[in-house]
Amino acid sequence: MKKAIFPGSFDPVTLGHVDIIERSAKLFDEVIVVILHNSEKKSLFSLEERLRYLQHATSHIGNVRCTSDDGLTVAFAKKEGANAIIRGIRSIKDYEYEMDIASINHHMDPDIETIVLFADAKYSYVSSSMIREMIRYQQDVSAFVDEDVYEALKNKQLQ
Ligand code: ADP
């Protein structure tokens, strides 16, 4: 059984993430999407909200499971019996960052490979940080997030 993990902050999940998840689900028997909350990064959405949005946005994909963890990416992969880490690349900026992370992870566990998928052109400028900024200024983000996530975000804006 070929298992991969797709780690990230998903604050919130975007259609760009969903595209990567759909494409990796075709390459692996199981894809575990994991919100890693071990960094100092402050999030706009709580862990529970981010997990709920992820589950909504990926409920149409059979071989995908969403969860969270507070450990290291490679340790989580090992625990799950996965030997691949999926990451998405939108630009040269992502490339440099992802190469560093992949090298560190390879150093920590050479049995686990990082697999990079290039962003679909239509999502290449979509990022969680851009969506967070738009939400702050009450802008319509419906073109960039799943429908259920959009509804949840709209309710959040009204709070
Ligand atoms: P992190 O904080 O670990 O970068 P993110 O949730 O921002 O987590 O992203 C998780 C992964 O998804 C990263 O590899 C990122 O490059 C990728 N990604 C983010 N947005 C997109 C997008 N629009 N298209 C393709 N990949 C993306």
CSV table of N, CA and C and ligand atoms in Angstrom, one decimal:
chain,number,residue,atom,x,y,z
A,1,MET,N,0.8,-1.2,0.0
A,1,MET,CA,0.0,0.0,0.0
A,1,MET,C,0.9,1.2,0.0
A,2,LYS,N,0.7,2.1,-1.0
A,2,LYS,CA,1.5,3.3,-1.1
A,2,LYS,C,0.8,4.5,-0.4
A,3,LYS,N,1.4,5.0,0.6
A,3,LYS,CA,0.8,6.0,1.5
A,3,LYS,C,1.7,7.3,1.4
A,4,ALA,N,1.0,8.4,1.3
A,4,ALA,CA,1.7,9.7,1.3
A,4,ALA,C,1.1,10.6,2.3
A,5,ILE,N,1.9,11.6,2.8
A,5,ILE,CA,1.2,12.6,3.7
A,5,ILE,C,1.4,14.0,2.9
A,6,PHE,N,0.4,14.8,3.2
A,6,PHE,CA,0.4,16.2,2.6
A,6,PHE,C,0.3,17.1,3.8
A,7,PRO,N,1.5,17.6,4.3
A,7,PRO,CA,1.5,18.5,5.5
A,7,PRO,C,1.4,20.0,5.1
A,8,GLY,N,0.8,20.7,6.0
A,8,GLY,CA,0.7,22.2,5.8
A,8,GLY,C,0.0,22.8,7.0
A,9,SER,N,-0.2,24.1,6.8
A,9,SER,CA,-0.9,24.9,7.9
A,9,SER,C,-2.4,25.0,7.6
A,10,PHE,N,-2.7,25.0,6.3
A,10,PHE,CA,-4.1,25.1,5.8
A,10,PHE,C,-4.9,26.1,6.6
A,11,ASP,N,-4.5,27.3,6.5
A,11,ASP,CA,-5.1,28.4,7.3
A,11,ASP,C,-5.7,29.5,6.4
A,12,PRO,N,-6.7,29.3,5.6
A,12,PRO,CA,-7.5,28.1,5.5
A,12,PRO,C,-7.1,27.3,4.3
A,13,VAL,N,-7.7,26.1,4.1
A,13,VAL,CA,-7.5,25.3,2.9
A,13,VAL,C,-8.1,26.1,1.7
A,14,THR,N,-7.3,26.0,0.5
A,14,THR,CA,-7.7,26.7,-0.7
A,14,THR,C,-8.0,25.7,-1.8
A,15,LEU,N,-8.5,26.2,-2.9
A,15,LEU,CA,-8.7,25.3,-4.1
A,15,LEU,C,-7.4,24.8,-4.6
A,16,GLY,N,-6.3,25.6,-4.4
A,16,GLY,CA,-5.0,25.2,-4.8
A,16,GLY,C,-4.5,24.0,-4.0
A,17,HIS,N,-4.8,23.9,-2.7
A,17,HIS,CA,-4.5,22.8,-1.9
A,17,HIS,C,-5.3,21.6,-2.4
A,18,VAL,N,-6.6,21.8,-2.6
A,18,VAL,CA,-7.5,20.7,-3.0
A,18,VAL,C,-7.1,20.1,-4.3
A,19,ASP,N,-6.6,20.9,-5.2
A,19,ASP,CA,-6.1,20.4,-6.5
A,19,ASP,C,-4.9,19.5,-6.3
A,20,ILE,N,-4.0,19.9,-5.4
A,20,ILE,CA,-2.8,19.0,-5.1
A,20,ILE,C,-3.3,17.7,-4.4
A,21,ILE,N,-4.3,17.8,-3.6
A,21,ILE,CA,-4.8,16.6,-2.9
A,21,ILE,C,-5.4,15.7,-3.9
A,22,GLU,N,-6.3,16.2,-4.8
A,22,GLU,CA,-6.9,15.4,-5.8
A,22,GLU,C,-5.9,14.7,-6.6
A,23,ARG,N,-4.9,15.4,-7.1
A,23,ARG,CA,-3.9,14.8,-7.9
A,23,ARG,C,-3.0,13.8,-7.2
A,24,SER,N,-2.7,14.0,-5.9
A,24,SER,CA,-1.9,13.0,-5.2
A,24,SER,C,-2.7,11.8,-4.9
A,25,ALA,N,-4.0,12.0,-4.7
A,25,ALA,CA,-4.9,10.8,-4.4
A,25,ALA,C,-4.9,9.8,-5.6
A,26,LYS,N,-4.6,10.3,-6.8
A,26,LYS,CA,-4.5,9.4,-8.0
A,26,LYS,C,-3.2,8.7,-8.0
A,27,LEU,N,-2.2,9.2,-7.3
A,27,LEU,CA,-0.9,8.6,-7.4
A,27,LEU,C,-0.6,7.6,-6.2
A,28,PHE,N,-1.4,7.8,-5.1
A,28,PHE,CA,-1.1,7.0,-4.0
A,28,PHE,C,-2.4,6.2,-3.5
A,29,ASP,N,-2.2,5.1,-2.8
A,29,ASP,CA,-3.4,4.4,-2.3
A,29,ASP,C,-4.1,5.2,-1.2
A,30,GLU,N,-3.3,5.9,-0.4
A,30,GLU,CA,-3.9,6.7,0.6
A,30,GLU,C,-3.1,8.0,0.8
A,31,VAL,N,-3.8,9.1,0.9
A,31,VAL,CA,-3.1,10.4,1.2
A,31,VAL,C,-3.7,10.9,2.6
A,32,ILE,N,-2.8,11.2,3.5
A,32,ILE,CA,-3.1,11.7,4.8
A,32,ILE,C,-2.8,13.2,4.8
A,33,VAL,N,-3.8,14.0,4.8
A,33,VAL,CA,-3.6,15.5,4.9
A,33,VAL,C,-3.4,15.8,6.4
A,34,VAL,N,-2.3,16.5,6.7
A,34,VAL,CA,-2.1,16.7,8.1
A,34,VAL,C,-1.8,18.2,8.4
A,35,ILE,N,-2.5,18.7,9.4
A,35,ILE,CA,-2.3,20.1,9.8
A,35,ILE,C,-1.2,20.0,10.9
A,36,LEU,N,0.0,20.5,10.6
A,36,LEU,CA,1.1,20.5,11.5
A,36,LEU,C,1.1,21.8,12.3
A,37,HIS,N,0.9,21.7,13.6
A,37,HIS,CA,0.8,22.9,14.4
A,37,HIS,C,1.9,23.0,15.4
A,38,ASN,N,3.1,22.6,14.9
A,38,ASN,CA,4.3,22.6,15.7
A,38,ASN,C,5.1,23.9,15.6
A,39,SER,N,4.8,24.8,14.6
A,39,SER,CA,5.6,25.9,14.5
A,39,SER,C,5.1,27.1,15.3
A,40,GLU,N,5.8,28.2,15.3
A,40,GLU,CA,5.5,29.4,16.0
A,40,GLU,C,4.4,30.2,15.3
A,41,LYS,N,4.2,29.8,14.0
A,41,LYS,CA,3.2,30.6,13.2
A,41,LYS,C,1.9,30.8,13.9
A,42,LYS,N,1.4,32.0,13.9
A,42,LYS,CA,0.1,32.3,14.5
A,42,LYS,C,-0.9,32.1,13.4
A,43,SER,N,-2.0,31.4,13.7
A,43,SER,CA,-3.0,31.1,12.7
A,43,SER,C,-4.3,32.0,12.9
A,44,LEU,N,-5.0,32.3,11.8
A,44,LEU,CA,-6.2,33.0,11.9
A,44,LEU,C,-7.3,32.1,12.3
A,45,PHE,N,-7.3,30.9,11.8
A,45,PHE,CA,-8.4,29.9,12.1
A,45,PHE,C,-7.8,28.9,13.2
A,46,SER,N,-8.7,28.5,14.1
A,46,SER,CA,-8.3,27.5,15.1
A,46,SER,C,-8.0,26.2,14.4
A,47,LEU,N,-7.3,25.3,15.1
A,47,LEU,CA,-7.0,24.0,14.6
A,47,LEU,C,-8.3,23.3,14.2
A,48,GLU,N,-9.3,23.4,15.1
A,48,GLU,CA,-10.6,22.7,14.9
A,48,GLU,C,-11.3,23.2,13.6
A,49,GLU,N,-11.2,24.5,13.4
A,49,GLU,CA,-11.8,25.1,12.2
A,49,GLU,C,-11.1,24.7,11.0
A,50,ARG,N,-9.8,24.7,11.0
A,50,ARG,CA,-9.0,24.3,9.8
A,50,ARG,C,-9.2,22.9,9.5
A,51,LEU,N,-9.3,22.0,10.5
A,51,LEU,CA,-9.6,20.6,10.2
A,51,LEU,C,-11.0,20.4,9.6
A,52,ARG,N,-11.9,21.1,10.2
A,52,ARG,CA,-13.3,21.0,9.6
A,52,ARG,C,-13.4,21.4,8.2
A,53,TYR,N,-12.7,22.6,7.8
A,53,TYR,CA,-12.7,23.1,6.5
A,53,TYR,C,-12.1,22.1,5.5
A,54,LEU,N,-10.9,21.5,6.0
A,54,LEU,CA,-10.2,20.5,5.2
A,54,LEU,C,-11.1,19.3,4.9
A,55,GLN,N,-11.8,18.8,6.0
A,55,GLN,CA,-12.7,17.6,5.8
A,55,GLN,C,-13.8,17.9,4.8
A,56,HIS,N,-14.4,19.1,4.9
A,56,HIS,CA,-15.4,19.5,4.0
A,56,HIS,C,-14.9,19.5,2.5
A,57,ALA,N,-13.7,20.2,2.4
A,57,ALA,CA,-13.2,20.4,1.0
A,57,ALA,C,-12.7,19.1,0.3
A,58,THR,N,-12.5,18.1,1.1
A,58,THR,CA,-11.9,16.8,0.5
A,58,THR,C,-12.9,15.6,0.7
A,59,SER,N,-14.1,15.9,1.1
A,59,SER,CA,-15.0,14.8,1.4
A,59,SER,C,-15.4,14.0,0.1
A,60,HIS,N,-15.1,14.6,-1.1
A,60,HIS,CA,-15.5,13.9,-2.3
A,60,HIS,C,-14.4,13.0,-2.8
A,61,ILE,N,-13.2,12.9,-2.0
A,61,ILE,CA,-12.1,12.1,-2.4
A,61,ILE,C,-12.0,10.9,-1.5
A,62,GLY,N,-12.2,9.7,-2.0
A,62,GLY,CA,-12.3,8.5,-1.2
A,62,GLY,C,-11.1,8.1,-0.3
A,63,ASN,N,-9.9,8.2,-0.9
A,63,ASN,CA,-8.7,7.7,-0.3
A,63,ASN,C,-7.9,8.8,0.4
A,64,VAL,N,-8.6,9.8,1.0
A,64,VAL,CA,-8.0,10.9,1.7
A,64,VAL,C,-8.5,11.0,3.1
A,65,ARG,N,-7.6,11.1,4.0
A,65,ARG,CA,-7.9,11.3,5.5
A,65,ARG,C,-7.3,12.6,6.0
A,66,CYS,N,-8.0,13.3,6.8
A,66,CYS,CA,-7.5,14.6,7.3
A,66,CYS,C,-7.3,14.5,8.8
A,67,THR,N,-6.2,15.0,9.3
A,67,THR,CA,-5.9,14.9,10.7
A,67,THR,C,-4.9,16.1,11.1
A,68,SER,N,-4.5,16.1,12.4
A,68,SER,CA,-3.5,17.1,12.8
A,68,SER,C,-2.5,16.4,13.7
A,69,ASP,N,-1.3,17.1,13.8
A,69,ASP,CA,-0.2,16.5,14.6
A,69,ASP,C,0.6,17.7,15.1
A,70,ASP,N,1.3,17.5,16.2
A,70,ASP,CA,2.2,18.6,16.7
A,70,ASP,C,3.7,18.2,16.7
A,71,GLY,N,4.0,17.2,15.9
A,71,GLY,CA,5.4,16.7,15.9
A,71,GLY,C,6.1,17.1,14.6
A,72,LEU,N,7.2,16.5,14.3
A,72,LEU,CA,7.9,16.7,13.1
A,72,LEU,C,7.3,16.0,11.9
A,73,THR,N,7.4,16.6,10.7
A,73,THR,CA,6.8,16.0,9.5
A,73,THR,C,7.3,14.5,9.3
A,74,VAL,N,8.6,14.3,9.4
A,74,VAL,CA,9.1,13.0,9.1
A,74,VAL,C,8.7,12.0,10.2
A,75,ALA,N,8.6,12.5,11.4
A,75,ALA,CA,8.1,11.6,12.5
A,75,ALA,C,6.7,11.2,12.3
A,76,PHE,N,5.9,12.1,11.8
A,76,PHE,CA,4.5,11.8,11.5
A,76,PHE,C,4.4,10.8,10.4
A,77,ALA,N,5.1,11.0,9.3
A,77,ALA,CA,5.1,10.1,8.2
A,77,ALA,C,5.5,8.7,8.6
A,78,LYS,N,6.5,8.6,9.4
A,78,LYS,CA,7.0,7.3,9.9
A,78,LYS,C,5.9,6.6,10.7
A,79,LYS,N,5.3,7.4,11.6
A,79,LYS,CA,4.2,6.9,12.5
A,79,LYS,C,3.1,6.3,11.7
A,80,GLU,N,2.8,6.9,10.5
A,80,GLU,CA,1.7,6.5,9.7
A,80,GLU,C,2.1,5.5,8.7
A,81,GLY,N,3.3,5.1,8.6
A,81,GLY,CA,3.8,4.2,7.6
A,81,GLY,C,3.8,4.7,6.2
A,82,ALA,N,4.0,6.0,6.1
A,82,ALA,CA,4.1,6.7,4.8
A,82,ALA,C,5.5,6.9,4.4
A,83,ASN,N,5.9,6.7,3.1
A,83,ASN,CA,7.3,7.0,2.8
A,83,ASN,C,7.4,8.2,1.8
A,84,ALA,N,6.3,9.0,1.7
A,84,ALA,CA,6.3,10.1,0.7
A,84,ALA,C,5.7,11.3,1.4
A,85,ILE,N,6.3,12.5,1.2
A,85,ILE,CA,5.8,13.8,1.6
A,85,ILE,C,5.4,14.6,0.4
A,86,ILE,N,4.2,14.9,0.2
A,86,ILE,CA,3.7,15.7,-0.9
A,86,ILE,C,3.9,17.2,-0.6
A,87,ARG,N,4.4,18.0,-1.5
A,87,ARG,CA,4.4,19.4,-1.4
A,87,ARG,C,4.0,20.1,-2.7
A,88,GLY,N,3.5,21.3,-2.7
A,88,GLY,CA,3.1,21.9,-3.9
A,88,GLY,C,4.0,23.1,-4.2
A,89,ILE,N,4.3,23.4,-5.4
A,89,ILE,CA,5.2,24.5,-5.8
A,89,ILE,C,4.4,25.4,-6.8
A,90,ARG,N,4.3,26.7,-6.4
A,90,ARG,CA,3.7,27.7,-7.3
A,90,ARG,C,4.7,28.5,-8.0
A,91,SER,N,5.8,28.7,-7.5
A,91,SER,CA,6.8,29.7,-8.0
A,91,SER,C,8.2,29.4,-7.6
A,92,ILE,N,9.1,30.2,-8.1
A,92,ILE,CA,10.5,30.0,-7.8
A,92,ILE,C,10.7,30.3,-6.3
A,93,LYS,N,9.9,31.1,-5.7
A,93,LYS,CA,10.0,31.4,-4.3
A,93,LYS,C,9.7,30.1,-3.5
A,94,ASP,N,8.6,29.5,-3.9
A,94,ASP,CA,8.2,28.2,-3.2
A,94,ASP,C,9.3,27.2,-3.4
A,95,TYR,N,9.9,27.2,-4.6
A,95,TYR,CA,10.9,26.2,-5.0
A,95,TYR,C,12.1,26.2,-4.0
A,96,GLU,N,12.6,27.4,-3.7
A,96,GLU,CA,13.7,27.6,-2.8
A,96,GLU,C,13.4,27.1,-1.4
A,97,TYR,N,12.2,27.5,-1.0
A,97,TYR,CA,11.8,27.1,0.4
A,97,TYR,C,11.6,25.6,0.5
A,98,GLU,N,10.9,25.1,-0.5
A,98,GLU,CA,10.6,23.6,-0.5
A,98,GLU,C,11.9,22.8,-0.6
A,99,MET,N,12.9,23.3,-1.4
A,99,MET,CA,14.1,22.5,-1.5
A,99,MET,C,14.8,22.4,-0.2
A,100,ASP,N,14.8,23.5,0.6
A,100,ASP,CA,15.5,23.5,1.9
A,100,ASP,C,14.8,22.5,2.8
A,101,ILE,N,13.5,22.6,2.9
A,101,ILE,CA,12.7,21.7,3.8
A,101,ILE,C,12.9,20.3,3.4
A,102,ALA,N,12.9,20.0,2.0
A,102,ALA,CA,13.1,18.6,1.6
A,102,ALA,C,14.5,18.1,2.0
A,103,SER,N,15.5,19.0,1.9
A,103,SER,CA,16.8,18.6,2.2
A,103,SER,C,16.9,18.3,3.7
A,104,ILE,N,16.3,19.1,4.6
A,104,ILE,CA,16.4,18.8,6.0
A,104,ILE,C,15.6,17.5,6.3
A,105,ASN,N,14.5,17.4,5.7
A,105,ASN,CA,13.7,16.1,6.0
A,105,ASN,C,14.5,14.9,5.5
A,106,HIS,N,15.2,15.0,4.4
A,106,HIS,CA,16.0,13.9,3.8
A,106,HIS,C,17.1,13.6,4.8
A,107,HIS,N,17.7,14.7,5.4
A,107,HIS,CA,18.8,14.5,6.3
A,107,HIS,C,18.2,13.7,7.6
A,108,MET,N,17.0,14.1,8.0
A,108,MET,CA,16.5,13.4,9.2
A,108,MET,C,16.0,12.0,9.0
A,109,ASP,N,15.5,11.8,7.8
A,109,ASP,CA,15.0,10.4,7.4
A,109,ASP,C,15.1,10.1,5.9
A,110,PRO,N,16.3,9.5,5.5
A,110,PRO,CA,16.5,9.3,4.1
A,110,PRO,C,15.5,8.3,3.4
A,111,ASP,N,14.7,7.6,4.2
A,111,ASP,CA,13.8,6.7,3.7
A,111,ASP,C,12.5,7.4,3.2
A,112,ILE,N,12.4,8.6,3.6
A,112,ILE,CA,11.1,9.3,3.2
A,112,ILE,C,11.4,10.3,2.0
A,113,GLU,N,10.7,10.2,0.9
A,113,GLU,CA,11.0,11.1,-0.2
A,113,GLU,C,10.0,12.2,-0.3
A,114,THR,N,10.5,13.4,-0.7
A,114,THR,CA,9.5,14.5,-0.9
A,114,THR,C,9.1,14.5,-2.4
A,115,ILE,N,7.8,14.5,-2.6
A,115,ILE,CA,7.3,14.5,-4.0
A,115,ILE,C,6.7,15.9,-4.2
A,116,VAL,N,7.2,16.5,-5.3
A,116,VAL,CA,6.7,17.9,-5.5
A,116,VAL,C,5.7,17.9,-6.7
A,117,LEU,N,4.6,18.5,-6.5
A,117,LEU,CA,3.6,18.7,-7.7
A,117,LEU,C,3.6,20.2,-8.0
A,118,PHE,N,3.6,20.5,-9.2
A,118,PHE,CA,3.5,21.9,-9.6
A,118,PHE,C,2.1,22.4,-9.6
A,119,ALA,N,1.9,23.6,-9.1
A,119,ALA,CA,0.5,24.2,-9.0
A,119,ALA,C,-0.1,24.2,-10.4
A,120,ASP,N,-1.4,24.0,-10.5
A,120,ASP,CA,-2.2,24.2,-11.7
A,120,ASP,C,-2.1,25.8,-11.9
A,121,ALA,N,-1.9,26.1,-13.2
A,121,ALA,CA,-1.7,27.6,-13.5
A,121,ALA,C,-2.8,28.4,-12.9
A,122,LYS,N,-4.1,27.9,-12.9
A,122,LYS,CA,-5.2,28.8,-12.4
A,122,LYS,C,-5.1,29.0,-10.9
A,123,TYR,N,-4.3,28.2,-10.2
A,123,TYR,CA,-4.2,28.4,-8.8
A,123,TYR,C,-2.8,28.9,-8.4
A,124,SER,N,-2.0,29.3,-9.3
A,124,SER,CA,-0.6,29.6,-9.0
A,124,SER,C,-0.4,30.8,-8.2
A,125,TYR,N,-1.4,31.7,-8.1
A,125,TYR,CA,-1.3,32.9,-7.3
A,125,TYR,C,-2.2,32.8,-6.1
A,126,VAL,N,-2.8,31.6,-5.8
A,126,VAL,CA,-3.7,31.5,-4.7
A,126,VAL,C,-2.9,31.0,-3.4
A,127,SER,N,-3.0,31.8,-2.4
A,127,SER,CA,-2.4,31.4,-1.1
A,127,SER,C,-3.3,31.6,0.1
A,128,SER,N,-3.1,30.9,1.1
A,128,SER,CA,-3.9,31.1,2.4
A,128,SER,C,-3.7,32.5,2.9
A,129,SER,N,-2.5,33.0,2.8
A,129,SER,CA,-2.2,34.3,3.3
A,129,SER,C,-3.0,35.4,2.5
A,130,MET,N,-3.1,35.2,1.2
A,130,MET,CA,-3.9,36.1,0.4
A,130,MET,C,-5.4,36.1,0.8
A,131,ILE,N,-5.8,34.9,1.0
A,131,ILE,CA,-7.3,34.7,1.4
A,131,ILE,C,-7.5,35.3,2.8
A,132,ARG,N,-6.6,35.1,3.7
A,132,ARG,CA,-6.7,35.7,5.1
A,132,ARG,C,-6.8,37.3,5.0
A,133,GLU,N,-6.0,37.8,4.1
A,133,GLU,CA,-6.0,39.3,3.9
A,133,GLU,C,-7.3,39.7,3.3
A,134,MET,N,-7.8,39.0,2.3
A,134,MET,CA,-9.1,39.4,1.7
A,134,MET,C,-10.2,39.3,2.7
A,135,ILE,N,-10.2,38.2,3.6
A,135,ILE,CA,-11.2,38.1,4.6
A,135,ILE,C,-11.2,39.2,5.6
A,136,ARG,N,-10.0,39.6,5.9
A,136,ARG,CA,-9.9,40.8,6.9
A,136,ARG,C,-10.6,42.0,6.3
A,137,TYR,N,-10.5,42.2,5.0
A,137,TYR,CA,-11.1,43.4,4.4
A,137,TYR,C,-12.5,43.1,3.8
A,138,GLN,N,-13.1,42.0,4.3
A,138,GLN,CA,-14.5,41.7,3.8
A,138,GLN,C,-14.6,41.5,2.3
A,139,GLN,N,-13.6,40.9,1.7
A,139,GLN,CA,-13.6,40.7,0.2
A,139,GLN,C,-14.2,39.3,-0.1
A,140,ASP,N,-14.7,39.2,-1.3
A,140,ASP,CA,-15.3,37.9,-1.7
A,140,ASP,C,-14.2,36.9,-2.1
A,141,VAL,N,-14.1,35.8,-1.4
A,141,VAL,CA,-13.1,34.8,-1.7
A,141,VAL,C,-13.6,33.6,-2.4
A,142,SER,N,-14.9,33.7,-2.9
A,142,SER,CA,-15.6,32.4,-3.4
A,142,SER,C,-14.8,31.8,-4.5
A,143,ALA,N,-14.0,32.5,-5.3
A,143,ALA,CA,-13.3,31.9,-6.4
A,143,ALA,C,-12.1,31.1,-6.0
A,144,PHE,N,-11.7,31.2,-4.7
A,144,PHE,CA,-10.5,30.5,-4.3
A,144,PHE,C,-10.7,29.4,-3.3
A,145,VAL,N,-11.9,29.3,-2.7
A,145,VAL,CA,-12.1,28.2,-1.7
A,145,VAL,C,-13.3,27.4,-2.1
A,146,ASP,N,-13.4,26.2,-1.5
A,146,ASP,CA,-14.5,25.2,-1.7
A,146,ASP,C,-15.8,25.9,-1.2
A,147,GLU,N,-16.9,25.5,-1.8
A,147,GLU,CA,-18.2,26.1,-1.5
A,147,GLU,C,-18.6,26.1,0.0
A,148,ASP,N,-18.4,24.9,0.6
A,148,ASP,CA,-18.7,24.7,2.1
A,148,ASP,C,-17.8,25.6,2.9
A,149,VAL,N,-16.5,25.7,2.5
A,149,VAL,CA,-15.6,26.5,3.2
A,149,VAL,C,-16.0,27.9,3.1
A,150,TYR,N,-16.4,28.3,1.9
A,150,TYR,CA,-16.8,29.7,1.7
A,150,TYR,C,-18.0,30.1,2.6
A,151,GLU,N,-19.0,29.2,2.8
A,151,GLU,CA,-20.1,29.5,3.7
A,151,GLU,C,-19.6,29.7,5.1
A,152,ALA,N,-18.7,28.8,5.5
A,152,ALA,CA,-18.2,28.8,6.9
A,152,ALA,C,-17.4,30.1,7.1
A,153,LEU,N,-16.7,30.5,6.1
A,153,LEU,CA,-15.9,31.8,6.2
A,153,LEU,C,-16.8,33.0,6.2
A,154,LYS,N,-17.9,32.9,5.4
A,154,LYS,CA,-18.8,34.1,5.4
A,154,LYS,C,-19.4,34.3,6.8
A,155,ASN,N,-19.8,33.1,7.5
A,155,ASN,CA,-20.3,33.2,8.8
A,155,ASN,C,-19.3,33.8,9.8
A,156,LYS,N,-18.1,33.4,9.6
A,156,LYS,CA,-17.0,33.9,10.4
A,156,LYS,C,-16.9,35.4,10.3
A,157,GLN,N,-17.0,35.9,9.0
A,157,GLN,CA,-16.9,37.3,8.7
A,157,GLN,C,-18.0,38.1,9.4
A,158,LEU,N,-19.2,37.5,9.6
A,158,LEU,CA,-20.3,38.2,10.2
A,158,LEU,C,-20.2,38.2,11.7
A,159,GLN,N,-19.3,37.4,12.3
A,159,GLN,CA,-19.2,37.4,13.7
A,159,GLN,C,-18.6,38.6,14.3
B,1,ADP,P1,3.0,25.7,4.9
B,1,ADP,O1,2.7,26.6,6.1
B,1,ADP,O2,3.6,24.4,5.4
B,1,ADP,O3,3.7,26.2,3.7
B,1,ADP,P2,0.5,25.8,3.5
B,1,ADP,O4,-0.8,25.3,4.1
B,1,ADP,O5,0.7,27.2,3.2
B,1,ADP,O6,1.6,25.2,4.5
B,1,ADP,O7,0.8,24.9,2.2
B,1,ADP,C1,0.9,23.5,2.2
B,1,ADP,C2,1.6,23.1,0.9
B,1,ADP,O8,0.7,23.4,-0.2
B,1,ADP,C3,2.9,23.8,0.5
B,1,ADP,O9,3.7,22.8,-0.1
B,1,ADP,C4,2.5,24.9,-0.4
B,1,ADP,O10,3.5,25.2,-1.3
B,1,ADP,C5,1.4,24.2,-1.2
B,1,ADP,N1,0.4,25.2,-1.8
B,1,ADP,C6,-0.1,26.2,-1.2
B,1,ADP,N2,-1.0,26.9,-2.0
B,1,ADP,C7,-0.9,26.2,-3.2
B,1,ADP,C8,-1.5,26.4,-4.5
B,1,ADP,N3,-2.3,27.4,-4.7
B,1,ADP,N4,-1.3,25.5,-5.4
B,1,ADP,C9,-0.4,24.4,-5.2
B,1,ADP,N5,0.2,24.2,-4.0
B,1,ADP,C10,0.0,25.1,-3.0
